Amino acid sequence: MHMWLRPLLYCCLMIVLHGRLLAQGCSDAGVCTAGPIGQLHLWQDSTADVVDYRHMARVSYSYALGEQGTTIMQVMPEISIGIGPRFSVQVKVLYIWASGNLGENQGIGDVIATTSYAFVKERDRNITGTLGLRLPTGSTDAMAIGIPLGMISLSVFAPLPMPYQTGLGTTDLLLAAQYRCKRLTTALAYQYVLDQGNMNTFSHEAWSSDPDALGYFESYRLERADDLVGRIQYAYGCGKLSLQPGLLAIYHMRNDTRLENVIGVDPMLTRMEVHGSQGLTLNITTDLRYKLAEQWAIEATFGTPLITREVRPDGLTRSLVTGVGLRYRF
């Protein structure tokens, strides 16, 4: 069996098993894939790039299973422009479709804009720093129509939980450093919340006539905490095919908070900690790339959680994420 085939089969098996066994996970809030972080570094046994392309355009599609079986689909166009041999600017934006047992929603997601600088840029070694922002261009206040009021046929609007929303509602500073030595790539990143602006008002009380709503985490005016991220990946190559399995660790730095009704407290809505929302999520990831031509390539990504936080009110729960994309370098 070829050296590159064994890890490919192993990673695919792990993904299938965990996609079936786990019902909870955490997806990326932005910094895990900001700029060059998490990108598959082409490593091929017998071929090397003749031209050092500075620019890249890509469009990708992803399919994910979220909280309570929610389906989340995303289309993400992105572009990276090199300004000189070491400095680059990247911009990407999401368009999101979400559907589940409480309704559906779609729209523009949050924009992620980053700048990257390669402090060391060699064939077998690279050190890159990334600075960026996640901007709250997506919505957090989408509503569902058709909530029955008991035996009455009258229906009302009710707020959808965070898995159905197209944004996080925060303005975030993204900081990251990446080190690559030959086939091994490591990265450390931090996502710092600059401004809280989540307008979501989902609570179980608002859906009291629908028992399906009780399975979702409440998120009334949620304020999300920061994330610390660590990533390690190892690249394999054979001809036109590249494979990069890895581990992605996301540590939520403290408990999130939300507004709750507290009996006997004035005002009635009091900001409370969401206990259990602090903690570690560990994901197994795999990236694939098949080189169609000198400048064109097809890419695929897979991810599933090994360890999850107990409570995840931000809507980023994922049991499985798969994606495919087309990349062009110029």
Tab-separated table of C-alpha atoms in Angstrom:
chain	number	residue	atom	x	y	z
A	1	MET	CA	0.000	0.000	0.000
A	2	HIS	CA	1.359	3.448	-0.930
A	3	MET	CA	2.583	5.556	1.994
A	4	TRP	CA	0.041	8.304	1.275
A	5	LEU	CA	-2.910	5.896	0.915
A	6	ARG	CA	-2.803	4.497	4.455
A	7	PRO	CA	-3.298	7.866	6.250
A	8	LEU	CA	-6.001	8.799	3.725
A	9	LEU	CA	-8.003	5.653	4.482
A	10	TYR	CA	-7.453	6.060	8.219
A	11	CYS	CA	-8.691	9.672	8.234
A	12	CYS	CA	-11.734	8.840	6.116
A	13	LEU	CA	-12.635	5.989	8.483
A	14	MET	CA	-12.281	8.237	11.534
A	15	ILE	CA	-14.493	10.864	9.940
A	16	VAL	CA	-17.247	8.361	9.111
A	17	LEU	CA	-17.198	6.820	12.583
A	18	HIS	CA	-17.259	10.106	14.461
A	19	GLY	CA	-19.877	11.558	12.129
A	20	ARG	CA	-22.157	8.688	13.208
A	21	LEU	CA	-21.278	8.476	16.888
A	22	LEU	CA	-21.087	12.101	17.988
A	23	ALA	CA	-24.056	14.428	18.160
A	24	GLN	CA	-22.134	17.485	19.312
A	25	GLY	CA	-19.175	19.464	18.098
A	26	CYS	CA	-17.905	22.957	17.497
A	27	SER	CA	-17.177	24.609	14.200
A	28	ASP	CA	-14.716	27.390	13.504
A	29	ALA	CA	-15.623	30.926	14.602
A	30	GLY	CA	-13.228	32.450	12.072
A	31	VAL	CA	-9.620	32.505	13.214
A	32	CYS	CA	-8.917	28.791	12.558
A	33	THR	CA	-8.940	29.404	8.805
A	34	ALA	CA	-8.011	33.103	8.694
A	35	GLY	CA	-5.598	33.983	5.889
A	36	PRO	CA	-3.066	31.176	5.340
A	37	ILE	CA	-3.911	29.458	8.659
A	38	GLY	CA	-5.092	25.924	7.978
A	39	GLN	CA	-4.387	26.100	4.254
A	40	LEU	CA	-3.091	22.917	2.646
A	41	HIS	CA	0.573	23.381	1.774
A	42	LEU	CA	1.285	21.607	-1.474
A	43	TRP	CA	3.882	18.909	-0.875
A	44	GLN	CA	4.487	16.573	-3.753
A	45	ASP	CA	7.105	13.875	-4.059
A	46	SER	CA	8.213	14.520	-7.607
A	47	THR	CA	6.863	17.890	-8.730
A	48	ALA	CA	7.551	21.452	-7.604
A	49	ASP	CA	5.967	24.755	-8.569
A	50	VAL	CA	8.007	26.640	-11.143
A	51	VAL	CA	6.226	29.953	-10.545
A	52	ASP	CA	5.655	31.501	-7.111
A	53	TYR	CA	2.063	32.667	-7.589
A	54	ARG	CA	1.193	35.538	-5.256
A	55	HIS	CA	-2.562	35.725	-5.824
A	56	MET	CA	-5.335	33.201	-5.261
A	57	ALA	CA	-9.084	33.094	-5.876
A	58	ARG	CA	-11.307	30.313	-4.584
A	59	VAL	CA	-14.969	29.444	-4.304
A	60	SER	CA	-16.039	26.638	-1.999
A	61	TYR	CA	-19.191	24.897	-0.828
A	62	SER	CA	-19.647	23.203	2.541
A	63	TYR	CA	-22.311	20.990	4.075
A	64	ALA	CA	-22.570	20.547	7.842
A	65	LEU	CA	-24.805	18.883	10.411
A	66	GLY	CA	-25.433	21.138	13.389
A	67	GLU	CA	-27.408	21.283	16.607
A	68	GLN	CA	-30.508	19.030	16.685
A	69	GLY	CA	-29.786	17.822	13.156
A	70	THR	CA	-29.835	21.320	11.669
A	71	THR	CA	-28.459	21.421	8.114
A	72	ILE	CA	-26.058	24.289	7.372
A	73	MET	CA	-24.843	24.906	3.821
A	74	GLN	CA	-22.373	27.632	2.894
A	75	VAL	CA	-20.971	29.094	-0.306
A	76	MET	CA	-17.766	31.047	0.307
A	77	PRO	CA	-15.947	33.098	-2.337
A	78	GLU	CA	-12.544	34.393	-1.247
A	79	ILE	CA	-9.564	36.155	-2.737
A	80	SER	CA	-5.959	36.669	-1.653
A	81	ILE	CA	-3.812	39.380	-3.229
A	82	GLY	CA	-0.051	39.378	-2.756
A	83	ILE	CA	1.558	42.792	-2.291
A	84	GLY	CA	5.201	42.009	-2.762
A	85	PRO	CA	6.780	38.608	-2.093
A	86	ARG	CA	5.902	38.487	1.648
A	87	PHE	CA	2.769	40.563	2.307
A	88	SER	CA	-0.787	39.586	1.291
A	89	VAL	CA	-4.402	40.644	1.901
A	90	GLN	CA	-7.293	38.175	2.089
A	91	VAL	CA	-11.073	38.707	2.062
A	92	LYS	CA	-13.826	36.095	2.251
A	93	VAL	CA	-17.573	36.229	2.793
A	94	LEU	CA	-20.175	33.542	3.402
A	95	TYR	CA	-23.638	32.974	2.024
A	96	ILE	CA	-25.482	30.616	4.372
A	97	TRP	CA	-28.565	28.397	4.197
A	98	ALA	CA	-29.791	26.838	7.467
A	99	SER	CA	-32.807	24.586	7.943
A	100	GLY	CA	-34.125	22.354	10.693
A	101	ASN	CA	-37.170	21.355	12.716
A	102	LEU	CA	-37.890	24.983	13.767
A	103	GLY	CA	-37.714	26.586	10.324
A	104	GLU	CA	-35.160	27.873	7.859
A	105	ASN	CA	-33.124	30.977	7.073
A	106	GLN	CA	-30.591	32.192	4.522
A	107	GLY	CA	-28.474	35.249	3.834
A	108	ILE	CA	-25.063	36.893	3.787
A	109	GLY	CA	-22.759	35.800	6.594
A	110	ASP	CA	-19.950	37.626	8.372
A	111	VAL	CA	-17.038	39.031	6.355
A	112	ILE	CA	-13.504	37.991	7.331
A	113	ALA	CA	-10.671	40.282	6.213
A	114	THR	CA	-7.029	39.539	7.039
A	115	THR	CA	-3.476	40.595	6.262
A	116	SER	CA	-0.524	38.202	6.386
A	117	TYR	CA	3.244	38.687	6.432
A	118	ALA	CA	5.840	35.945	5.866
A	119	PHE	CA	8.732	36.681	8.238
A	120	VAL	CA	10.543	33.611	6.896
A	121	LYS	CA	9.770	32.364	3.391
A	122	GLU	CA	11.831	29.409	2.227
A	123	ARG	CA	11.002	26.239	0.304
A	124	ASP	CA	11.140	23.999	3.391
A	125	ARG	CA	10.477	26.530	6.148
A	126	ASN	CA	7.969	29.333	6.626
A	127	ILE	CA	6.923	31.616	9.511
A	128	THR	CA	3.829	33.765	8.890
A	129	GLY	CA	1.880	36.201	11.039
A	130	THR	CA	-1.772	37.107	10.432
A	131	LEU	CA	-3.883	40.047	11.614
A	132	GLY	CA	-7.537	40.454	10.721
A	133	LEU	CA	-11.161	41.199	11.587
A	134	ARG	CA	-14.427	39.307	11.553
A	135	LEU	CA	-17.141	41.872	10.783
A	136	PRO	CA	-20.817	41.325	11.790
A	137	THR	CA	-22.400	41.599	8.345
A	138	GLY	CA	-24.584	38.548	8.993
A	139	SER	CA	-27.834	38.613	10.960
A	140	THR	CA	-28.595	37.248	14.435
A	141	ASP	CA	-32.292	38.205	14.725
A	142	ALA	CA	-34.025	36.069	12.074
A	143	MET	CA	-37.521	34.944	13.050
A	144	ALA	CA	-39.726	31.935	12.261
A	145	ILE	CA	-43.369	32.209	11.194
A	146	GLY	CA	-46.092	29.754	12.055
A	147	ILE	CA	-45.837	29.089	15.779
A	148	PRO	CA	-49.298	27.777	16.843
A	149	LEU	CA	-50.846	29.213	20.004
A	150	GLY	CA	-52.350	26.126	21.640
A	151	MET	CA	-55.659	25.124	20.069
A	152	ILE	CA	-55.954	28.475	18.289
A	153	SER	CA	-55.010	28.573	14.618
A	154	LEU	CA	-53.395	32.002	15.031
A	155	SER	CA	-49.647	31.975	14.363
A	156	VAL	CA	-46.990	34.413	15.531
A	157	PHE	CA	-43.344	35.271	14.910
A	158	ALA	CA	-40.754	33.639	17.173
A	159	PRO	CA	-36.951	34.114	17.274
A	160	LEU	CA	-34.876	31.347	15.725
A	161	PRO	CA	-31.952	29.953	17.764
A	162	MET	CA	-28.346	30.690	16.798
A	163	PRO	CA	-27.791	27.643	14.514
A	164	TYR	CA	-30.247	29.261	12.061
A	165	GLN	CA	-28.585	32.691	12.099
A	166	THR	CA	-26.097	33.805	9.440
A	167	GLY	CA	-23.755	35.732	11.778
A	168	LEU	CA	-22.270	35.705	15.282
A	169	GLY	CA	-23.115	39.331	16.055
A	170	THR	CA	-19.612	40.219	17.259
A	171	THR	CA	-16.740	42.263	15.863
A	172	ASP	CA	-13.628	40.153	16.421
A	173	LEU	CA	-9.887	40.773	16.200
A	174	LEU	CA	-8.040	37.797	14.680
A	175	LEU	CA	-4.386	37.181	15.602
A	176	ALA	CA	-2.399	34.177	14.382
A	177	ALA	CA	1.117	32.824	13.846
A	178	GLN	CA	1.976	29.821	11.697
A	179	TYR	CA	5.188	27.802	11.432
A	180	ARG	CA	5.912	25.255	8.708
A	181	CYS	CA	8.935	22.991	8.514
A	182	LYS	CA	8.896	20.694	5.494
A	183	ARG	CA	5.727	18.572	5.859
A	184	LEU	CA	4.762	19.683	9.377
A	185	THR	CA	2.663	22.812	9.988
A	186	THR	CA	1.694	24.253	13.370
A	187	ALA	CA	-0.344	27.355	14.189
A	188	LEU	CA	-1.452	29.313	17.249
A	189	ALA	CA	-4.295	31.842	17.024
A	190	TYR	CA	-6.521	34.037	19.174
A	191	GLN	CA	-9.983	35.458	18.425
A	192	TYR	CA	-10.642	38.503	20.627
A	193	VAL	CA	-14.134	39.996	20.817
A	194	LEU	CA	-13.917	43.764	20.301
A	195	ASP	CA	-17.649	44.487	20.358
A	196	GLN	CA	-20.743	42.530	21.371
A	197	GLY	CA	-23.751	43.098	19.127
A	198	ASN	CA	-25.774	39.887	19.172
A	199	MET	CA	-29.497	40.740	18.794
A	200	ASN	CA	-30.782	37.176	19.104
A	201	THR	CA	-33.693	36.715	21.548
A	202	PHE	CA	-34.261	32.958	21.413
A	203	SER	CA	-35.611	31.416	24.622
A	204	HIS	CA	-37.576	28.270	25.379
A	205	GLU	CA	-40.411	30.416	26.732
A	206	ALA	CA	-40.972	32.011	23.316
A	207	TRP	CA	-41.515	28.511	21.859
A	208	SER	CA	-43.502	27.075	24.774
A	209	SER	CA	-45.976	25.348	22.439
A	210	ASP	CA	-43.268	23.523	20.449
A	211	PRO	CA	-41.294	20.836	22.340
A	212	ASP	CA	-38.666	20.691	19.578
A	213	ALA	CA	-37.333	24.077	20.744
A	214	LEU	CA	-36.301	22.656	24.126
A	215	GLY	CA	-33.375	20.858	22.469
A	216	TYR	CA	-31.644	24.115	21.488
A	217	PHE	CA	-29.407	26.244	23.717
A	218	GLU	CA	-30.976	29.541	24.795
A	219	SER	CA	-29.191	32.650	23.498
A	220	TYR	CA	-31.146	35.754	24.542
A	221	ARG	CA	-28.757	38.666	23.781
A	222	LEU	CA	-25.800	36.299	23.955
A	223	GLU	CA	-22.331	37.732	24.638
A	224	ARG	CA	-19.664	35.395	23.333
A	225	ALA	CA	-16.210	34.846	24.906
A	226	ASP	CA	-12.792	34.740	23.182
A	227	ASP	CA	-11.220	31.650	21.561
A	228	LEU	CA	-7.653	30.334	21.762
A	229	VAL	CA	-6.783	27.994	18.892
A	230	GLY	CA	-3.988	25.502	18.283
A	231	ARG	CA	-3.528	23.538	15.080
A	232	ILE	CA	-1.122	20.864	13.838
A	233	GLN	CA	-1.095	19.269	10.363
A	234	TYR	CA	1.134	16.936	8.383
A	235	ALA	CA	1.247	16.883	4.579
A	236	TYR	CA	1.576	13.899	2.264
A	237	GLY	CA	1.919	14.010	-1.518
A	238	CYS	CA	1.850	11.707	-4.501
A	239	GLY	CA	1.854	13.142	-7.985
A	240	LYS	CA	-1.062	15.559	-8.332
A	241	LEU	CA	-2.712	14.548	-5.059
A	242	SER	CA	-1.940	16.184	-1.694
A	243	LEU	CA	-3.334	15.103	1.675
A	244	GLN	CA	-3.060	16.946	4.988
A	245	PRO	CA	-4.599	15.353	8.114
A	246	GLY	CA	-4.476	17.268	11.375
A	247	LEU	CA	-5.884	18.178	14.764
A	248	LEU	CA	-7.622	21.454	15.602
A	249	ALA	CA	-8.044	22.487	19.250
A	250	ILE	CA	-10.352	25.401	20.194
A	251	TYR	CA	-10.428	26.571	23.804
A	252	HIS	CA	-13.309	28.902	24.726
A	253	MET	CA	-11.628	31.171	27.283
A	254	ARG	CA	-14.550	31.766	29.659
A	255	ASN	CA	-18.277	31.187	29.978
A	256	ASP	CA	-20.561	33.085	27.609
A	257	THR	CA	-23.350	35.189	29.115
A	258	ARG	CA	-27.002	35.812	28.185
A	259	LEU	CA	-30.050	37.597	29.553
A	260	GLU	CA	-32.474	35.528	31.625
A	261	ASN	CA	-35.702	36.013	33.526
A	262	VAL	CA	-34.861	35.909	37.229
A	263	ILE	CA	-37.817	35.849	39.635
A	264	GLY	CA	-37.718	38.599	42.244
A	265	VAL	CA	-34.957	40.568	40.502
A	266	ASP	CA	-35.528	44.041	39.053
A	267	PRO	CA	-35.140	44.456	36.143
A	268	MET	CA	-36.576	41.044	35.206
A	269	LEU	CA	-33.931	40.404	32.551
A	270	THR	CA	-30.585	39.800	34.260
A	271	ARG	CA	-27.269	38.912	32.598
A	272	MET	CA	-26.176	35.458	33.699
A	273	GLU	CA	-23.254	33.170	32.921
A	274	VAL	CA	-23.931	30.217	30.620
A	275	HIS	CA	-22.288	27.555	32.753
A	276	GLY	CA	-20.481	24.866	30.788
A	277	SER	CA	-19.784	27.065	27.743
A	278	GLN	CA	-16.101	27.496	28.686
A	279	GLY	CA	-13.776	24.689	27.674
A	280	LEU	CA	-12.078	22.660	24.960
A	281	THR	CA	-13.216	21.400	21.589
A	282	LEU	CA	-10.838	19.061	19.734
A	283	ASN	CA	-11.473	18.292	16.065
A	284	ILE	CA	-9.880	15.901	13.611
A	285	THR	CA	-9.497	17.473	10.152
A	286	THR	CA	-8.408	16.354	6.699
A	287	ASP	CA	-7.660	18.468	3.631
A	288	LEU	CA	-7.297	17.125	0.099
A	289	ARG	CA	-6.126	18.816	-3.070
A	290	TYR	CA	-5.967	17.474	-6.609
A	291	LYS	CA	-3.968	19.569	-9.071
A	292	LEU	CA	-5.873	19.900	-12.348
A	293	ALA	CA	-3.297	22.143	-14.044
A	294	GLU	CA	-0.481	24.500	-13.128
A	295	GLN	CA	-2.893	27.125	-11.754
A	296	TRP	CA	-6.083	25.144	-11.095
A	297	ALA	CA	-6.898	22.687	-8.317
A	298	ILE	CA	-9.890	20.964	-6.725
A	299	GLU	CA	-9.921	20.949	-2.920
A	300	ALA	CA	-11.913	19.066	-0.299
A	301	THR	CA	-12.139	19.378	3.487
A	302	PHE	CA	-13.511	17.165	6.243
A	303	GLY	CA	-13.869	17.707	9.972
A	304	THR	CA	-15.526	16.133	12.991
A	305	PRO	CA	-15.155	16.572	16.772
A	306	LEU	CA	-13.365	14.273	19.206
A	307	ILE	CA	-13.972	16.406	22.325
A	308	THR	CA	-16.687	19.044	22.782
A	309	ARG	CA	-17.779	21.698	25.234
A	310	GLU	CA	-20.799	20.853	27.365
A	311	VAL	CA	-22.830	23.927	26.298
A	312	ARG	CA	-22.505	25.814	22.980
A	313	PRO	CA	-25.090	28.620	22.710
A	314	ASP	CA	-23.340	30.404	19.784
A	315	GLY	CA	-24.795	28.021	17.176
A	316	LEU	CA	-21.422	26.632	16.061
A	317	THR	CA	-22.213	23.040	17.027
A	318	ARG	CA	-21.204	20.634	14.245
A	319	SER	CA	-21.119	16.841	14.218
A	320	LEU	CA	-19.707	16.747	10.691
A	321	VAL	CA	-18.412	19.292	8.170
A	322	THR	CA	-17.564	18.484	4.549
A	323	GLY	CA	-16.604	20.862	1.768
A	324	VAL	CA	-15.376	21.075	-1.791
A	325	GLY	CA	-13.852	24.009	-3.667
A	326	LEU	CA	-12.149	25.202	-6.832
A	327	ARG	CA	-8.922	27.220	-6.501
A	328	TYR	CA	-7.137	29.376	-9.072
A	329	ARG	CA	-3.670	30.906	-8.563
A	330	PHE	CA	-2.437	33.814	-10.612
